[in-house]
mmCIF file of C-alpha atoms in Angstrom:
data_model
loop_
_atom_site.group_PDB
_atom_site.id
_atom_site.type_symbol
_atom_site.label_atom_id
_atom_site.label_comp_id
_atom_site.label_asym_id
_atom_site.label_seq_id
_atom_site.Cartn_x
_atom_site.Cartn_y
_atom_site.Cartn_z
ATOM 1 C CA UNK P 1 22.679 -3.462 -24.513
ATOM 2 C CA UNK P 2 23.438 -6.812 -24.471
ATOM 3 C CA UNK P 3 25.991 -6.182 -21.352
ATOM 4 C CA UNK P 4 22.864 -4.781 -19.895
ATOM 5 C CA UNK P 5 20.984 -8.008 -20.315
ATOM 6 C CA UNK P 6 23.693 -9.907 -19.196
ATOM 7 C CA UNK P 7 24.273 -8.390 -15.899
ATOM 8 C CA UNK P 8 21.051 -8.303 -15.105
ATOM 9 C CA UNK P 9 20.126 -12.288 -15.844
ATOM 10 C CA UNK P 10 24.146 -12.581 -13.592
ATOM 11 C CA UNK P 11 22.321 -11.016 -10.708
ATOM 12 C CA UNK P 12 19.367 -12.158 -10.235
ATOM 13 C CA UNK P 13 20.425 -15.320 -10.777
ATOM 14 C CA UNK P 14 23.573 -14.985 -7.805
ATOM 15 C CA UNK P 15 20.198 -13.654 -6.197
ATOM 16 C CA UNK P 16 18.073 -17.306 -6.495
ATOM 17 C CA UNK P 17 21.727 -18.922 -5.300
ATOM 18 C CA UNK P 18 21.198 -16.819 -2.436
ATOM 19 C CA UNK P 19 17.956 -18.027 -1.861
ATOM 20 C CA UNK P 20 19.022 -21.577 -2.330
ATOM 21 C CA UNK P 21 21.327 -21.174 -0.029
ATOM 22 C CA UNK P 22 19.272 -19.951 2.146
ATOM 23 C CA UNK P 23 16.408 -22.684 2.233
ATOM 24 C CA UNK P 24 19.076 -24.617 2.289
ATOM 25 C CA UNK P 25 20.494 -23.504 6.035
ATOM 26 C CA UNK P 26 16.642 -23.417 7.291
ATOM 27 C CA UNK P 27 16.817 -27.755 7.058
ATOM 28 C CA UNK P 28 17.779 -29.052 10.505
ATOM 29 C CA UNK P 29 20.873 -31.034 10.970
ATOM 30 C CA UNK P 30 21.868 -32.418 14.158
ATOM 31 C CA UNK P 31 23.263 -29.613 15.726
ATOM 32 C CA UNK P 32 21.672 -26.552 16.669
ATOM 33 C CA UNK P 33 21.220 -23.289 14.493
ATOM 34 C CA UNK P 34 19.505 -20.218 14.702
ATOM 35 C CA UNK P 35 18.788 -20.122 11.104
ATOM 36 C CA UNK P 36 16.413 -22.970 11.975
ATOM 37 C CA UNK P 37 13.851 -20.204 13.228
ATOM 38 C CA UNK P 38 14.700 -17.580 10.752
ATOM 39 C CA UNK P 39 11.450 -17.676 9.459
ATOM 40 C CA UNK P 40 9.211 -18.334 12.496
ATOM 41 C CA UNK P 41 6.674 -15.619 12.820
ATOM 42 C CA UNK P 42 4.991 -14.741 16.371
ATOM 43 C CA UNK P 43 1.886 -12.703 16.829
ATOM 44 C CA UNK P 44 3.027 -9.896 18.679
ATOM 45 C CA UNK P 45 0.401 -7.101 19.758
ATOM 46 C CA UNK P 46 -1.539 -8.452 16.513
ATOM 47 C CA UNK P 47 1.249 -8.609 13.759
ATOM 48 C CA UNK P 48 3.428 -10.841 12.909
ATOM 49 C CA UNK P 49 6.930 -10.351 13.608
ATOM 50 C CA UNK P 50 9.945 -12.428 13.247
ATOM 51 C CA UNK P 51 11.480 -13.919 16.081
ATOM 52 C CA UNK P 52 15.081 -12.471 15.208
ATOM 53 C CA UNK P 53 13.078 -9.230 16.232
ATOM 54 C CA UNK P 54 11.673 -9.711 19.542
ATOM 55 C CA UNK P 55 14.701 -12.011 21.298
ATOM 56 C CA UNK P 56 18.055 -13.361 21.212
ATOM 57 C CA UNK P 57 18.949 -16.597 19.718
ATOM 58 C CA UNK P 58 22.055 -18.294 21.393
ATOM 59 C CA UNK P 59 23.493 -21.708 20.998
ATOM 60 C CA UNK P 60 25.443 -22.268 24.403
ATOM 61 C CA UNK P 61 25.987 -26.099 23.590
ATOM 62 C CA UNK P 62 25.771 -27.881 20.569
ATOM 63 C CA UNK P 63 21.908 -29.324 20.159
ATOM 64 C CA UNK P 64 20.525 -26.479 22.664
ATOM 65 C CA UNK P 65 19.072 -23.320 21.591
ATOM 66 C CA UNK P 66 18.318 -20.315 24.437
ATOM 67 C CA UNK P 67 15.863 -17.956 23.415
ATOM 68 C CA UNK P 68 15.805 -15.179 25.615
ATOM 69 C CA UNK P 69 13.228 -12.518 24.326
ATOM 70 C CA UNK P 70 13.983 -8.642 25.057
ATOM 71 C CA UNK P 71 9.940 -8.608 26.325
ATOM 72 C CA UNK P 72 9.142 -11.127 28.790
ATOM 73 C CA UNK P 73 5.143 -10.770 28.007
ATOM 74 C CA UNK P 74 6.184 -12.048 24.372
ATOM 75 C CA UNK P 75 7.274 -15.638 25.944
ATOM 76 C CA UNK P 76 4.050 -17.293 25.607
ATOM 77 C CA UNK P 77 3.553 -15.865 22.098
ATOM 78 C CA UNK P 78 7.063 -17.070 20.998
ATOM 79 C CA UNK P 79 6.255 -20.253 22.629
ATOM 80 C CA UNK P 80 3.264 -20.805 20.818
ATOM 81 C CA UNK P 81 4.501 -19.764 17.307
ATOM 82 C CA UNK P 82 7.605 -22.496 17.401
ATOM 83 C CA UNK P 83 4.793 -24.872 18.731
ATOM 84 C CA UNK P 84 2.881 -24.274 15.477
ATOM 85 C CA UNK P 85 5.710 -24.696 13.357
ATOM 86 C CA UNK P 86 5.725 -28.618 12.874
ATOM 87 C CA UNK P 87 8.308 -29.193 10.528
ATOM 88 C CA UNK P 88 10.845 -27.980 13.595
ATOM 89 C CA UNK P 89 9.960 -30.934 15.363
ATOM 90 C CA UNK P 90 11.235 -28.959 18.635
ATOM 91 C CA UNK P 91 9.511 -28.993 21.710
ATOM 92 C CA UNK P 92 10.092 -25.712 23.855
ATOM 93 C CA UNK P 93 10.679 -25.257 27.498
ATOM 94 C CA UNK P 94 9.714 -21.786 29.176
ATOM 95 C CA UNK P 95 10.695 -21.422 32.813
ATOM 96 C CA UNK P 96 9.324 -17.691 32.869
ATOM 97 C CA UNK P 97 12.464 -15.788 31.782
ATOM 98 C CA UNK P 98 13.628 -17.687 28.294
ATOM 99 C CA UNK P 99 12.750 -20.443 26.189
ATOM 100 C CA UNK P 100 14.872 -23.911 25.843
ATOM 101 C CA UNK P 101 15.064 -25.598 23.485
ATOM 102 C CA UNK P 102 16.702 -29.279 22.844
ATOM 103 C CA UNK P 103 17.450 -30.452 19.665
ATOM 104 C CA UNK P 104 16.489 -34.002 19.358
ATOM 105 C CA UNK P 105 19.145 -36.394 17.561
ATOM 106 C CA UNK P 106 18.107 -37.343 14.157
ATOM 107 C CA UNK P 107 17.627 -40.967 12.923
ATOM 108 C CA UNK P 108 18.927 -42.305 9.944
ATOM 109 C CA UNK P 109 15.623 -42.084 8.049
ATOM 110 C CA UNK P 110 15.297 -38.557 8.946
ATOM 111 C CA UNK P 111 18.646 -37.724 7.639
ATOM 112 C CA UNK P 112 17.658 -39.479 4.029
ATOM 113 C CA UNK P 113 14.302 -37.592 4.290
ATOM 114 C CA UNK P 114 16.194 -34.315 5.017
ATOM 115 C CA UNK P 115 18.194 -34.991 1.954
ATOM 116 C CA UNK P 116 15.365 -35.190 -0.461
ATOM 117 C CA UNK P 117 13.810 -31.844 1.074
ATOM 118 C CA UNK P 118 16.940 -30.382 0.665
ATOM 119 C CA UNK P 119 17.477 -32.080 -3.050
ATOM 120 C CA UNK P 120 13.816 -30.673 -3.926
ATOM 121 C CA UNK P 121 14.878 -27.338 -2.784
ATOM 122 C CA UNK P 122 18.104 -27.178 -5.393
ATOM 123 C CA UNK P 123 16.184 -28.198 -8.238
ATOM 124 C CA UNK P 124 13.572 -25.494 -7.234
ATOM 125 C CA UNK P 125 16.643 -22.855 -7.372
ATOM 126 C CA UNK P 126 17.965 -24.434 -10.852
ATOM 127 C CA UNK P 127 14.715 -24.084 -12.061
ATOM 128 C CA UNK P 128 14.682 -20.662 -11.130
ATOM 129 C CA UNK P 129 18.094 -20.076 -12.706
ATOM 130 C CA UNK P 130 17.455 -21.824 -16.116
ATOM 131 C CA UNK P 131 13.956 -19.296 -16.078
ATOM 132 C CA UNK P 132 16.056 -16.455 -15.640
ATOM 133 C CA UNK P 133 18.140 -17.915 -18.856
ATOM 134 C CA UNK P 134 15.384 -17.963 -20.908
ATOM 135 C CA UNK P 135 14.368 -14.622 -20.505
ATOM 136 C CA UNK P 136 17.234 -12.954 -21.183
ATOM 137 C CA UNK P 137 17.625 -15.298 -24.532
ATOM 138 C CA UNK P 138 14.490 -13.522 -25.027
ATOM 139 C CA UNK P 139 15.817 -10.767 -24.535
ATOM 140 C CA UNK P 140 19.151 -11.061 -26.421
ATOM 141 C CA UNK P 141 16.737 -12.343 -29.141
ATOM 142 C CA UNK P 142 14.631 -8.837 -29.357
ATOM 143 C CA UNK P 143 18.208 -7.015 -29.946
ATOM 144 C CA UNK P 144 18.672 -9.480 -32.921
ATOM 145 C CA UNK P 145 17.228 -5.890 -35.267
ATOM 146 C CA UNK P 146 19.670 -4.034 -33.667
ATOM 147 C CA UNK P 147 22.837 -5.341 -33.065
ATOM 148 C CA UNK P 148 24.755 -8.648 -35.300
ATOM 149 C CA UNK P 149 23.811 -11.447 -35.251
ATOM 150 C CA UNK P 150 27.972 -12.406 -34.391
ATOM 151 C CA UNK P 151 27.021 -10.335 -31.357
ATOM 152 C CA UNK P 152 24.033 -11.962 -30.284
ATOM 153 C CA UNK P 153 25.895 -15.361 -30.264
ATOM 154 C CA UNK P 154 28.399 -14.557 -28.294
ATOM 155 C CA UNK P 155 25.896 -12.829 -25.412
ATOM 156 C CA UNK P 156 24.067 -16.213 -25.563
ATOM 157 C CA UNK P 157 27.414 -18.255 -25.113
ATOM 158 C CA UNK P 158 28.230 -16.063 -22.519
ATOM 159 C CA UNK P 159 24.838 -16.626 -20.939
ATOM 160 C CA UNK P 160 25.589 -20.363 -21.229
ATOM 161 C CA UNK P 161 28.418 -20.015 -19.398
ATOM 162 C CA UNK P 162 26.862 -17.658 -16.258
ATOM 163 C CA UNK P 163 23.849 -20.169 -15.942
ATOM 164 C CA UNK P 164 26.739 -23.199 -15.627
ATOM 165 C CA UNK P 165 28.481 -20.903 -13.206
ATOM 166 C CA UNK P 166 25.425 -20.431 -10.897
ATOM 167 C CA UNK P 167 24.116 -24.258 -11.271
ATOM 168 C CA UNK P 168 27.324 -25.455 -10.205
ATOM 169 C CA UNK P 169 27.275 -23.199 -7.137
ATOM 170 C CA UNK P 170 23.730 -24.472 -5.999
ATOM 171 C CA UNK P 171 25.283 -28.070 -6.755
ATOM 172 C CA UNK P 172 28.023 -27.226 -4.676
ATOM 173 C CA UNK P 173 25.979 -25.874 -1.533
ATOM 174 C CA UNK P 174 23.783 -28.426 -2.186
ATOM 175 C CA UNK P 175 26.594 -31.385 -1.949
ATOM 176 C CA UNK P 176 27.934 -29.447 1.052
ATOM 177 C CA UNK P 177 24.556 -29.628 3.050
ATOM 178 C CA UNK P 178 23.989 -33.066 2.224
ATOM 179 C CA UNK P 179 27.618 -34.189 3.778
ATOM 180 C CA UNK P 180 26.424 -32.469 6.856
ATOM 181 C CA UNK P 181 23.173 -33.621 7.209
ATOM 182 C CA UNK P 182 24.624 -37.279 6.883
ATOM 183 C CA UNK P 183 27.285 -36.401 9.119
ATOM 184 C CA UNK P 184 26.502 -38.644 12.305
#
């Protein structure tokens, strides 16, 4: 039971690192990514549909992204959609056949504001993590009728010790993507 509870707070909570880690690769540095337009959504034939799913993303130089979509009558939609998304800060060229797209080198001040997006977005995912804590203390602490008390404190120091395991990862990806969006 209390293996059960433990296990399941261990996952989901490698599961908000994930996501951490995630939000984390969707902040711009100065080189190009694809993960940059991971979640840009274009209206295609009325639904929206994720760019990954309608062209090719390829990074032939380091600040220049080629989108080449696998249905030319999409390039105007795809155009449009990475228009709308602001916080790219991208400006995309369509010469009929595939989109363009130039990275523009970030300042100094962008970096530092970068950083605080990116510092927001790791306290969001501790957050998360010390949430998932709590409820399985909760649910350690429902067992209490059922199993020892010797038992319970040992799930809940073992709990300690996953929730220090996945904060330290998120502090670690976090440090990581801070170094390289300072990286000049």
């Amino acid at each position: 039971m209390i293996a059960d509870v433990l296990s399941e707070a261990s996952e989901r909570m490698g599961k908000s690192v994930d996501a951490a880690k995630e939000d984390f690769s969707e902040v711009r540095t100065g080189r190009a990514n694809p993960a940059l337009f991971a979640r840009v959504l274009v209206d295609y034939y009325g639904s929206p549909t994720p760019l990954q799913q309608l062209a090719s993303l390829q990074v032939p130089e380091a600040r220049v992204i080629l989108i080449q979509p696998f249905d030319k009558t999409a390039l105007k939609e795809i155009e449009k959609a990475i228009v709308a998304r602001a916080d790219l800060g991208v400006t995309p060229n369509n010469d009929g056949n595939i989109i363009r797209i130039v990275m523009p080198e970030l300042t100094q001040e962008r970096r530092k504001d970068y950083v605080k997006v990116v510092r927001g977005k790791a306290e969001e995912a501790r957050v998360s993590v010390r949430n998932i804590r709590r409820h399985a203390k909760d649910d350690l602490d429902a067992l209490k009728d059922s199993v020892g008390e010797d038992e319970i404190a040992r799930g809940e120091k073992e709990l300690d010790g996953l929730t220090k395991k996945h904060v330290d990862q998120i502090d670690e990806a976090l440090s990581r993507k801070e170094a390289e969006l300072l990286e000049v």
